[in-house]
Amino acid sequence: MTRWMYACVVAGLALSPMGASAQDSPLTIRETDAAFEDVVADLQDAIVNRGYVVDYHGRIGDMLARTADDVGAAKALYRNAEFMQFCSATVSRKAMEADLENIGFCPYVLFAYEAETAPGTVRVGFRRLPAGDGRDEVNTLLEEIVDETTGD
């Protein structure tokens, strides 16, 4: 699988509640009325200012728009939709020392989108890792980044 295909799969999972109700969703999402471009810049700053490197910045909204005709899409989903992935040597190591299988949660993905049906509202979030085995610190980190981005 190419890096781009992997990134699209990860982003698709991050942007999809997988049929769960809002209360059962594995996603943590905050909303803001700031301009999408500003939110994405703030999201990247919140990652980089902690000393992390954005490994990949995906523009999933552009990909979906570009391929809409090819897949027979009937409607536009997003005005804008992007994701960023990164890893933390410190936090990831702690999680992986607690359980080697926590490698499966890295890299971490944060996303931002503006739905076609809700212009002016940008949603920012991440997929929560299951509690325990060193993963709680990862969830705390991701939540802090999202909250900083949205002003919560």
Coordinates of C-alpha atoms in Angstrom, one line a residue:
M1 CA 0.0 0.0 0.0
T2 CA 1.4 3.4 -0.9
R3 CA 1.8 6.2 1.6
W4 CA -1.0 8.1 0.0
M5 CA -3.4 5.2 0.1
Y6 CA -2.5 4.5 3.7
A7 CA -3.1 8.2 4.5
C8 CA -6.5 8.1 2.8
V9 CA -7.5 5.0 4.7
V10 CA -6.5 6.6 8.0
A11 CA -8.2 9.8 7.2
G12 CA -11.4 8.0 6.1
L13 CA -11.5 6.2 9.4
A14 CA -10.9 9.4 11.3
L15 CA -13.6 11.3 9.4
S16 CA -16.2 8.4 9.7
P17 CA -18.1 7.6 12.9
M18 CA -18.4 4.1 11.5
G19 CA -22.1 4.0 12.1
A20 CA -21.9 4.7 15.8
S21 CA -24.2 7.1 17.5
A22 CA -22.6 10.4 18.7
Q23 CA -22.4 9.2 22.3
D24 CA -20.8 5.9 21.2
S25 CA -18.5 7.5 18.6
P26 CA -14.8 6.9 19.0
L27 CA -14.3 10.4 17.8
T28 CA -13.6 13.5 19.9
I29 CA -14.8 16.6 18.0
R30 CA -15.0 20.3 18.7
E31 CA -16.5 23.1 16.7
T32 CA -15.4 26.6 15.9
D33 CA -16.7 29.4 13.6
A34 CA -13.2 30.5 12.6
A35 CA -12.2 30.4 9.0
F36 CA -11.2 27.0 7.8
E37 CA -7.7 28.2 6.6
D38 CA -7.1 29.7 10.1
V39 CA -8.2 26.6 11.8
V40 CA -5.8 24.4 9.8
A41 CA -3.0 26.8 10.4
D42 CA -3.8 26.8 14.1
L43 CA -3.9 23.0 14.2
Q44 CA -0.5 22.7 12.5
D45 CA 0.9 25.3 14.9
A46 CA -0.5 23.4 17.9
I47 CA 1.3 20.3 16.7
V48 CA 4.6 22.0 15.7
N49 CA 4.8 24.3 18.7
R50 CA 4.9 21.2 20.9
G51 CA 8.1 20.1 19.1
Y52 CA 6.4 17.5 16.8
V53 CA 6.7 17.2 13.1
V54 CA 3.7 16.9 10.8
D55 CA 4.6 13.8 8.9
Y56 CA 1.8 14.1 6.4
H57 CA -0.8 16.8 5.6
G58 CA -3.6 15.3 3.6
R59 CA -6.3 17.2 1.7
I60 CA -9.0 14.6 1.7
G61 CA -11.7 17.1 0.6
D62 CA -9.7 17.9 -2.5
M63 CA -9.3 14.2 -3.3
L64 CA -13.0 13.6 -2.9
A65 CA -14.0 16.5 -5.1
R66 CA -11.4 15.5 -7.7
T67 CA -12.7 11.9 -7.9
A68 CA -16.4 12.6 -7.5
D69 CA -17.3 12.0 -11.1
D70 CA -15.1 8.9 -11.3
V71 CA -17.0 7.2 -8.4
G72 CA -20.5 8.5 -9.4
A73 CA -20.8 10.8 -6.3
A74 CA -24.3 12.3 -6.1
K75 CA -23.4 15.2 -3.7
A76 CA -20.6 17.2 -2.3
L77 CA -19.7 16.3 1.3
Y78 CA -17.1 18.9 2.4
R79 CA -16.3 22.5 1.5
N80 CA -13.0 21.7 3.1
A81 CA -11.5 18.6 4.7
E82 CA -7.9 18.0 5.7
F83 CA -6.0 15.9 8.2
M84 CA -2.5 15.9 9.7
Q85 CA -0.6 13.0 11.1
F86 CA 2.3 13.0 13.5
C87 CA 3.9 10.9 16.2
S88 CA 5.6 11.8 19.5
A89 CA 8.8 10.0 20.4
T90 CA 8.1 10.6 24.1
V91 CA 4.4 9.8 24.3
S92 CA 4.6 7.0 21.8
R93 CA 7.5 5.4 23.5
K94 CA 5.6 5.4 26.8
A95 CA 2.5 3.9 25.2
M96 CA 4.6 1.2 23.4
E97 CA 6.6 0.4 26.5
A98 CA 3.2 -0.3 28.2
D99 CA 2.1 -2.5 25.3
L100 CA 4.1 -3.2 22.1
E101 CA 0.9 -3.5 20.1
N102 CA 0.3 0.3 20.7
I103 CA 2.4 0.7 17.6
G104 CA -0.8 0.2 15.7
F105 CA -2.1 3.6 16.9
C106 CA 0.8 5.6 15.6
P107 CA 0.9 8.0 13.8
Y108 CA -1.8 10.0 15.4
V109 CA -4.3 11.7 13.1
L110 CA -6.1 15.1 13.7
F111 CA -8.7 16.3 11.2
A112 CA -10.6 19.5 10.4
Y113 CA -13.5 19.8 8.1
E114 CA -16.3 22.2 7.0
A115 CA -19.3 20.2 5.8
E116 CA -21.1 21.3 2.7
T117 CA -24.3 21.4 4.7
A118 CA -22.9 23.5 7.5
P119 CA -20.8 26.3 6.0
G120 CA -19.0 28.5 8.5
T121 CA -18.7 25.7 11.1
V122 CA -15.4 23.9 11.2
R123 CA -15.2 20.7 13.2
V124 CA -11.8 19.6 14.5
G125 CA -11.1 16.2 16.1
F126 CA -9.4 12.9 16.4
R127 CA -10.1 9.2 16.9
R128 CA -9.7 8.3 20.6
L129 CA -7.5 5.4 21.5
P130 CA -9.0 2.8 23.8
A131 CA -8.3 3.6 27.4
G132 CA -5.4 2.0 29.3
D133 CA -1.9 0.6 28.5
G134 CA -0.3 4.0 28.0
R135 CA -2.9 5.3 25.6
D136 CA -4.5 7.8 28.0
E137 CA -1.6 10.2 27.7
V138 CA -1.9 10.1 23.9
N139 CA -5.7 10.9 24.2
T140 CA -4.8 13.8 26.5
L141 CA -2.2 15.2 24.1
L142 CA -4.6 15.0 21.1
E143 CA -7.4 16.6 23.1
E144 CA -5.2 19.4 24.2
I145 CA -4.2 20.1 20.6
V146 CA -7.8 20.1 19.5
D147 CA -8.9 22.3 22.4
E148 CA -6.1 24.8 21.7
T149 CA -7.1 24.9 18.0
T150 CA -10.7 25.6 18.7
G151 CA -10.3 27.8 21.7
D152 CA -12.0 25.3 24.1

